[in-house]
Amino acid sequence: MRKNQQIILTVVVALLLGGCVTTREAQIETALKLDKEHFKKTLSLKDDSLDTVATFSTVNGFKEKHGLLGI
């Protein structure tokens, strides 16, 4: 009985860790697919006509989403 519990626990832990690796690899692949055109489309510009500084931001170029709702 005790041996079966250990085997089940080992399988559950292995599946959980395997899922984390797959997710991490998917994140890396997604980030590598982002090209120059993608960032040109998602670029935001903050410019004030009274100021001499313009800020270009690509923060919105890549956002991670988690969970069922994509939050």
Short mmCIF file of C-alpha atoms in Angstrom, two decimals:
data_model
loop_
_atom_site.label_atom_id
_atom_site.label_comp_id
_atom_site.label_asym_id
_atom_site.label_seq_id
_atom_site.Cartn_x
_atom_site.Cartn_y
_atom_site.Cartn_z
CA MET A 1 0.00 0.00 0.00
CA ARG A 2 2.75 2.45 0.98
CA LYS A 3 4.72 1.61 -2.19
CA ASN A 4 1.71 2.45 -4.40
CA GLN A 5 1.35 5.87 -2.76
CA GLN A 6 5.01 6.63 -3.43
CA ILE A 7 4.66 5.61 -7.07
CA ILE A 8 1.54 7.74 -7.54
CA LEU A 9 3.21 10.73 -5.86
CA THR A 10 6.29 10.33 -8.06
CA VAL A 11 4.16 10.21 -11.22
CA VAL A 12 2.17 13.30 -10.19
CA VAL A 13 5.33 15.29 -9.41
CA ALA A 14 6.93 14.23 -12.71
CA LEU A 15 3.85 15.33 -14.66
CA LEU A 16 3.73 18.69 -12.90
CA LEU A 17 7.41 19.37 -13.53
CA GLY A 18 7.12 18.23 -17.13
CA GLY A 19 4.27 20.69 -17.66
CA CYS A 20 6.40 23.55 -16.35
CA VAL A 21 9.20 22.77 -18.78
CA THR A 22 6.81 22.66 -21.72
CA THR A 23 5.31 26.01 -20.72
CA ARG A 24 8.75 27.60 -20.39
CA GLU A 25 9.79 26.28 -23.80
CA ALA A 26 6.58 27.63 -25.33
CA GLN A 27 7.30 31.08 -23.84
CA ILE A 28 10.77 31.09 -25.33
CA GLU A 29 9.48 30.03 -28.75
CA THR A 30 6.82 32.76 -28.66
CA ALA A 31 9.40 35.40 -27.75
CA LEU A 32 11.71 34.28 -30.56
CA LYS A 33 8.91 34.61 -33.13
CA LEU A 34 8.57 38.33 -32.45
CA ASP A 35 10.15 40.26 -35.28
CA LYS A 36 10.87 43.87 -36.17
CA GLU A 37 7.48 44.34 -37.85
CA HIS A 38 5.64 43.17 -34.74
CA PHE A 39 7.35 45.79 -32.61
CA LYS A 40 6.73 48.49 -35.21
CA LYS A 41 3.01 47.71 -34.96
CA THR A 42 2.97 47.74 -31.14
CA LEU A 43 5.25 50.74 -30.63
CA SER A 44 3.83 53.55 -28.56
CA LEU A 45 5.06 57.13 -28.66
CA LYS A 46 4.71 59.60 -25.82
CA ASP A 47 5.50 63.10 -27.01
CA ASP A 48 4.66 66.48 -25.54
CA SER A 49 4.87 69.50 -27.83
CA LEU A 50 6.22 71.62 -24.96
CA ASP A 51 8.94 69.13 -24.00
CA THR A 52 12.10 68.25 -25.92
CA VAL A 53 11.91 64.55 -25.02
CA ALA A 54 9.97 61.89 -26.89
CA THR A 55 9.60 58.40 -25.40
CA PHE A 56 9.29 55.32 -27.60
CA SER A 57 8.07 52.22 -25.80
CA THR A 58 7.77 48.59 -26.89
CA VAL A 59 6.42 47.39 -23.55
CA ASN A 60 3.14 46.36 -25.17
CA GLY A 61 5.04 44.30 -27.74
CA PHE A 62 5.06 41.18 -25.56
CA LYS A 63 2.75 40.43 -22.67
CA GLU A 64 2.49 37.08 -20.92
CA LYS A 65 -1.01 35.79 -20.25
CA HIS A 66 -1.85 33.24 -17.60
CA GLY A 67 -4.90 31.21 -16.68
CA LEU A 68 -8.18 30.56 -18.41
CA LEU A 69 -9.08 34.22 -18.81
CA GLY A 70 -5.68 35.17 -20.25
CA ILE A 71 -4.97 37.63 -17.44
#
